[in-house]
Amino acid sequence: MKRFYDSVKKRLVYIGQEATPDMWDERWGKEDLLRLFFLRRYSLESNLIREMTGKFLRKGAKILEGGCGLGDKVFILKKSGYEVVGVDYAAQAVGRLNKVMPDLDIRYGDLRELPFPDSSFDGYWSFGVIEHAYDGFQEIAREMYRVLRPEGFLFLTVPAISRLRRLKAVAGLY
């Protein structure tokens, strides 16, 4: 994989393999899902997710995780008392999740055309997903807005350029 610093848009860009459903299915197909769920349940990341969600949403709130991947965050949120739906476009991963964890509501779908009515969710979690939309994330953002109820909450994470990465960019090391 090749990486470089885009000085015009001021971002770190990785190029080499497009983030397609097949790529994610291949990457995630090797994971031991039950072990992953067990390890993540009490991790520092899980505690942060529970804490951040709990600051803004009551137990029982309806949450969508867009781009749920292996479903571990859907699992964490469900075990924390929320009504959670996960959506991903990697069909094999979704099928495998539905077999291994049938009590989780994981659905196949495109984040640019979600199969839910307007204002369906109290919260929307997106864990490092939109940066994979190289041509832009406007369609994904429009759907996030559409499916959130008025006064709903968007929880969005993206990779950030740390001090070290910024120094490497300035030094021309990308």
PDB file of C-alpha atoms in Angstrom:
ATOM      1  CA  MET A   1       0.000   0.000   0.000  1.00  0.00           C
ATOM      2  CA  LYS A   2       1.334   3.416  -0.954  1.00  0.00           C
ATOM      3  CA  ARG A   3       0.759   6.450   1.228  1.00  0.00           C
ATOM      4  CA  PHE A   4       1.369  10.139   0.764  1.00  0.00           C
ATOM      5  CA  TYR A   5       0.443  13.481   2.233  1.00  0.00           C
ATOM      6  CA  ASP A   6      -2.016  15.485   0.119  1.00  0.00           C
ATOM      7  CA  SER A   7      -0.840  19.037   0.831  1.00  0.00           C
ATOM      8  CA  VAL A   8      -3.810  20.603  -0.984  1.00  0.00           C
ATOM      9  CA  LYS A   9      -6.471  18.871   1.125  1.00  0.00           C
ATOM     10  CA  LYS A  10      -4.083  18.470   4.074  1.00  0.00           C
ATOM     11  CA  ARG A  11      -4.713  14.805   4.612  1.00  0.00           C
ATOM     12  CA  LEU A  12      -2.865  11.526   4.683  1.00  0.00           C
ATOM     13  CA  VAL A  13      -3.880   9.305   1.762  1.00  0.00           C
ATOM     14  CA  TYR A  14      -3.359   5.553   1.462  1.00  0.00           C
ATOM     15  CA  ILE A  15      -3.569   4.070  -2.017  1.00  0.00           C
ATOM     16  CA  GLY A  16      -3.219   0.490  -3.084  1.00  0.00           C
ATOM     17  CA  GLN A  17      -6.405  -1.422  -2.498  1.00  0.00           C
ATOM     18  CA  GLU A  18      -9.865   0.045  -2.810  1.00  0.00           C
ATOM     19  CA  ALA A  19     -12.121  -0.467   0.218  1.00  0.00           C
ATOM     20  CA  THR A  20     -14.615  -2.737  -1.552  1.00  0.00           C
ATOM     21  CA  PRO A  21     -17.031  -5.225   0.015  1.00  0.00           C
ATOM     22  CA  ASP A  22     -14.820  -8.075  -1.249  1.00  0.00           C
ATOM     23  CA  MET A  23     -11.735  -6.548   0.365  1.00  0.00           C
ATOM     24  CA  TRP A  24     -13.529  -6.259   3.731  1.00  0.00           C
ATOM     25  CA  ASP A  25     -14.997  -9.763   3.433  1.00  0.00           C
ATOM     26  CA  GLU A  26     -11.511 -11.156   2.842  1.00  0.00           C
ATOM     27  CA  ARG A  27      -9.980  -9.141   5.683  1.00  0.00           C
ATOM     28  CA  TRP A  28     -12.705  -9.980   8.195  1.00  0.00           C
ATOM     29  CA  GLY A  29     -13.183 -13.595   7.101  1.00  0.00           C
ATOM     30  CA  LYS A  30     -10.243 -14.737   9.223  1.00  0.00           C
ATOM     31  CA  GLU A  31     -11.439 -13.254  12.522  1.00  0.00           C
ATOM     32  CA  ASP A  32     -12.585 -15.449  15.390  1.00  0.00           C
ATOM     33  CA  LEU A  33     -15.811 -13.576  16.109  1.00  0.00           C
ATOM     34  CA  LEU A  34     -16.635 -15.123  19.482  1.00  0.00           C
ATOM     35  CA  ARG A  35     -13.123 -14.363  20.772  1.00  0.00           C
ATOM     36  CA  LEU A  36     -13.394 -10.813  19.411  1.00  0.00           C
ATOM     37  CA  PHE A  37     -16.715 -10.203  21.173  1.00  0.00           C
ATOM     38  CA  PHE A  38     -15.345 -11.594  24.430  1.00  0.00           C
ATOM     39  CA  LEU A  39     -12.174  -9.452  24.290  1.00  0.00           C
ATOM     40  CA  ARG A  40     -13.962  -6.260  23.256  1.00  0.00           C
ATOM     41  CA  ARG A  41     -16.702  -6.467  25.862  1.00  0.00           C
ATOM     42  CA  TYR A  42     -14.493  -5.095  28.644  1.00  0.00           C
ATOM     43  CA  SER A  43     -11.889  -3.186  26.652  1.00  0.00           C
ATOM     44  CA  LEU A  44     -10.958   0.463  27.145  1.00  0.00           C
ATOM     45  CA  GLU A  45     -12.552   1.230  23.765  1.00  0.00           C
ATOM     46  CA  SER A  46     -15.814  -0.412  24.858  1.00  0.00           C
ATOM     47  CA  ASN A  47     -15.870   1.610  28.051  1.00  0.00           C
ATOM     48  CA  LEU A  48     -15.378   4.809  26.039  1.00  0.00           C
ATOM     49  CA  ILE A  49     -18.210   3.864  23.658  1.00  0.00           C
ATOM     50  CA  ARG A  50     -20.554   3.155  26.589  1.00  0.00           C
ATOM     51  CA  GLU A  51     -19.544   6.378  28.338  1.00  0.00           C
ATOM     52  CA  MET A  52     -19.945   8.610  25.270  1.00  0.00           C
ATOM     53  CA  THR A  53     -23.256   7.052  24.269  1.00  0.00           C
ATOM     54  CA  GLY A  54     -24.602   7.270  27.825  1.00  0.00           C
ATOM     55  CA  LYS A  55     -23.852  11.007  28.009  1.00  0.00           C
ATOM     56  CA  PHE A  56     -26.338  11.694  25.241  1.00  0.00           C
ATOM     57  CA  LEU A  57     -28.765   8.777  24.958  1.00  0.00           C
ATOM     58  CA  ARG A  58     -30.920   6.943  27.488  1.00  0.00           C
ATOM     59  CA  LYS A  59     -30.941   3.155  27.745  1.00  0.00           C
ATOM     60  CA  GLY A  60     -33.331   1.704  25.202  1.00  0.00           C
ATOM     61  CA  ALA A  61     -32.573   4.408  22.630  1.00  0.00           C
ATOM     62  CA  LYS A  62     -32.497   3.213  19.038  1.00  0.00           C
ATOM     63  CA  ILE A  63     -29.016   3.407  17.479  1.00  0.00           C
ATOM     64  CA  LEU A  64     -27.715   2.635  13.996  1.00  0.00           C
ATOM     65  CA  GLU A  65     -24.097   1.683  13.493  1.00  0.00           C
ATOM     66  CA  GLY A  66     -23.278   2.471   9.884  1.00  0.00           C
ATOM     67  CA  GLY A  67     -20.465   0.330   8.523  1.00  0.00           C
ATOM     68  CA  CYS A  68     -20.582  -2.121  11.421  1.00  0.00           C
ATOM     69  CA  GLY A  69     -17.927  -4.459  10.025  1.00  0.00           C
ATOM     70  CA  LEU A  70     -17.468  -7.335  12.457  1.00  0.00           C
ATOM     71  CA  GLY A  71     -20.383  -6.217  14.631  1.00  0.00           C
ATOM     72  CA  ASP A  72     -18.375  -5.867  17.845  1.00  0.00           C
ATOM     73  CA  LYS A  73     -19.633  -2.341  18.529  1.00  0.00           C
ATOM     74  CA  VAL A  74     -23.229  -3.430  17.848  1.00  0.00           C
ATOM     75  CA  PHE A  75     -22.614  -6.136  20.460  1.00  0.00           C
ATOM     76  CA  ILE A  76     -21.182  -3.620  22.971  1.00  0.00           C
ATOM     77  CA  LEU A  77     -24.090  -1.203  22.522  1.00  0.00           C
ATOM     78  CA  LYS A  78     -26.711  -3.956  22.738  1.00  0.00           C
ATOM     79  CA  LYS A  79     -25.139  -5.347  25.923  1.00  0.00           C
ATOM     80  CA  SER A  80     -25.212  -1.776  27.281  1.00  0.00           C
ATOM     81  CA  GLY A  81     -28.996  -1.617  26.965  1.00  0.00           C
ATOM     82  CA  TYR A  82     -29.554   0.058  23.589  1.00  0.00           C
ATOM     83  CA  GLU A  83     -31.676  -1.100  20.661  1.00  0.00           C
ATOM     84  CA  VAL A  84     -29.038  -1.370  17.941  1.00  0.00           C
ATOM     85  CA  VAL A  85     -29.046  -2.075  14.224  1.00  0.00           C
ATOM     86  CA  GLY A  86     -25.788  -2.591  12.333  1.00  0.00           C
ATOM     87  CA  VAL A  87     -25.485  -2.114   8.573  1.00  0.00           C
ATOM     88  CA  ASP A  88     -22.573  -3.110   6.369  1.00  0.00           C
ATOM     89  CA  TYR A  89     -22.044  -3.704   2.659  1.00  0.00           C
ATOM     90  CA  ALA A  90     -19.719  -6.705   3.026  1.00  0.00           C
ATOM     91  CA  ALA A  91     -22.267  -9.447   2.335  1.00  0.00           C
ATOM     92  CA  GLN A  92     -20.194 -12.411   3.521  1.00  0.00           C
ATOM     93  CA  ALA A  93     -19.328 -10.672   6.787  1.00  0.00           C
ATOM     94  CA  VAL A  94     -22.999  -9.854   7.396  1.00  0.00           C
ATOM     95  CA  GLY A  95     -24.022 -13.449   6.645  1.00  0.00           C
ATOM     96  CA  ARG A  96     -21.333 -14.826   8.958  1.00  0.00           C
ATOM     97  CA  LEU A  97     -22.341 -12.449  11.750  1.00  0.00           C
ATOM     98  CA  ASN A  98     -25.970 -13.461  11.418  1.00  0.00           C
ATOM     99  CA  LYS A  99     -24.963 -17.127  11.825  1.00  0.00           C
ATOM    100  CA  VAL A 100     -22.522 -16.639  14.721  1.00  0.00           C
ATOM    101  CA  MET A 101     -24.483 -13.946  16.612  1.00  0.00           C
ATOM    102  CA  PRO A 102     -28.145 -14.340  15.553  1.00  0.00           C
ATOM    103  CA  ASP A 103     -29.368 -12.150  18.438  1.00  0.00           C
ATOM    104  CA  LEU A 104     -27.663  -9.091  16.882  1.00  0.00           C
ATOM    105  CA  ASP A 105     -29.602  -7.087  14.277  1.00  0.00           C
ATOM    106  CA  ILE A 106     -26.987  -6.909  11.505  1.00  0.00           C
ATOM    107  CA  ARG A 107     -28.202  -6.063   8.007  1.00  0.00           C
ATOM    108  CA  TYR A 108     -26.680  -5.894   4.568  1.00  0.00           C
ATOM    109  CA  GLY A 109     -26.966  -2.447   3.026  1.00  0.00           C
ATOM    110  CA  ASP A 110     -25.389   0.613   1.465  1.00  0.00           C
ATOM    111  CA  LEU A 111     -24.783   3.596   3.761  1.00  0.00           C
ATOM    112  CA  ARG A 112     -25.567   5.895   0.834  1.00  0.00           C
ATOM    113  CA  GLU A 113     -29.095   4.429   0.543  1.00  0.00           C
ATOM    114  CA  LEU A 114     -30.207   3.181   3.944  1.00  0.00           C
ATOM    115  CA  PRO A 115     -33.353   1.022   4.087  1.00  0.00           C
ATOM    116  CA  PHE A 116     -34.954   2.961   6.953  1.00  0.00           C
ATOM    117  CA  PRO A 117     -37.619   5.658   7.103  1.00  0.00           C
ATOM    118  CA  ASP A 118     -36.697   9.241   7.942  1.00  0.00           C
ATOM    119  CA  SER A 119     -36.050   9.961  11.631  1.00  0.00           C
ATOM    120  CA  SER A 120     -35.728   6.263  12.557  1.00  0.00           C
ATOM    121  CA  PHE A 121     -32.858   6.529  15.055  1.00  0.00           C
ATOM    122  CA  ASP A 122     -31.967   8.426  18.218  1.00  0.00           C
ATOM    123  CA  GLY A 123     -28.266   7.944  17.536  1.00  0.00           C
ATOM    124  CA  TYR A 124     -25.918   6.996  14.726  1.00  0.00           C
ATOM    125  CA  TRP A 125     -22.430   5.631  15.372  1.00  0.00           C
ATOM    126  CA  SER A 126     -19.814   5.661  12.606  1.00  0.00           C
ATOM    127  CA  PHE A 127     -16.455   4.194  13.643  1.00  0.00           C
ATOM    128  CA  GLY A 128     -13.822   5.090  11.046  1.00  0.00           C
ATOM    129  CA  VAL A 129     -15.991   4.587   7.984  1.00  0.00           C
ATOM    130  CA  ILE A 130     -16.406   7.805   5.999  1.00  0.00           C
ATOM    131  CA  GLU A 131     -12.685   8.238   5.298  1.00  0.00           C
ATOM    132  CA  HIS A 132     -12.909   5.193   3.017  1.00  0.00           C
ATOM    133  CA  ALA A 133     -15.221   7.105   0.662  1.00  0.00           C
ATOM    134  CA  TYR A 134     -12.371   8.527  -1.402  1.00  0.00           C
ATOM    135  CA  ASP A 135     -14.659  10.530  -3.701  1.00  0.00           C
ATOM    136  CA  GLY A 136     -16.338  12.176  -0.747  1.00  0.00           C
ATOM    137  CA  PHE A 137     -18.791  11.322   1.979  1.00  0.00           C
ATOM    138  CA  GLN A 138     -21.643  13.681   1.117  1.00  0.00           C
ATOM    139  CA  GLU A 139     -24.082  10.869   0.272  1.00  0.00           C
ATOM    140  CA  ILE A 140     -23.273   9.034   3.492  1.00  0.00           C
ATOM    141  CA  ALA A 141     -23.636  12.242   5.526  1.00  0.00           C
ATOM    142  CA  ARG A 142     -26.981  12.997   3.865  1.00  0.00           C
ATOM    143  CA  GLU A 143     -28.281   9.549   4.886  1.00  0.00           C
ATOM    144  CA  MET A 144     -26.950   9.983   8.428  1.00  0.00           C
ATOM    145  CA  TYR A 145     -28.933  13.212   8.695  1.00  0.00           C
ATOM    146  CA  ARG A 146     -32.034  11.668   7.105  1.00  0.00           C
ATOM    147  CA  VAL A 147     -32.308   8.635   9.399  1.00  0.00           C
ATOM    148  CA  LEU A 148     -31.561  10.550  12.612  1.00  0.00           C
ATOM    149  CA  ARG A 149     -34.596  11.944  14.390  1.00  0.00           C
ATOM    150  CA  PRO A 150     -34.632  15.684  15.060  1.00  0.00           C
ATOM    151  CA  GLU A 151     -32.401  16.284  18.092  1.00  0.00           C
ATOM    152  CA  GLY A 152     -30.701  12.911  17.425  1.00  0.00           C
ATOM    153  CA  PHE A 153     -26.970  12.427  17.978  1.00  0.00           C
ATOM    154  CA  LEU A 154     -24.229  11.529  15.510  1.00  0.00           C
ATOM    155  CA  PHE A 155     -21.147   9.861  17.000  1.00  0.00           C
ATOM    156  CA  LEU A 156     -18.419   9.962  14.364  1.00  0.00           C
ATOM    157  CA  THR A 157     -14.787   8.868  14.509  1.00  0.00           C
ATOM    158  CA  VAL A 158     -12.124   9.357  11.855  1.00  0.00           C
ATOM    159  CA  PRO A 159      -8.367   8.856  11.898  1.00  0.00           C
ATOM    160  CA  ALA A 160      -6.503  12.016  12.816  1.00  0.00           C
ATOM    161  CA  ILE A 161      -3.091  13.251  11.826  1.00  0.00           C
ATOM    162  CA  SER A 162      -1.106  13.043  15.041  1.00  0.00           C
ATOM    163  CA  ARG A 163       1.896  15.231  15.830  1.00  0.00           C
ATOM    164  CA  LEU A 164       4.209  12.502  14.577  1.00  0.00           C
ATOM    165  CA  ARG A 165       2.319  12.166  11.293  1.00  0.00           C
ATOM    166  CA  ARG A 166       2.266  15.955  10.900  1.00  0.00           C
ATOM    167  CA  LEU A 167       6.057  16.097  11.390  1.00  0.00           C
ATOM    168  CA  LYS A 168       6.544  13.303   8.878  1.00  0.00           C
ATOM    169  CA  ALA A 169       4.375  15.165   6.368  1.00  0.00           C
ATOM    170  CA  VAL A 170       6.341  18.396   6.808  1.00  0.00           C
ATOM    171  CA  ALA A 171       9.609  16.444   6.469  1.00  0.00           C
ATOM    172  CA  GLY A 172       8.371  14.884   3.209  1.00  0.00           C
ATOM    173  CA  LEU A 173       8.425  11.334   4.566  1.00  0.00           C
ATOM    174  CA  TYR A 174       5.144  10.336   2.913  1.00  0.00           C
TER     175      TYR A 174
END
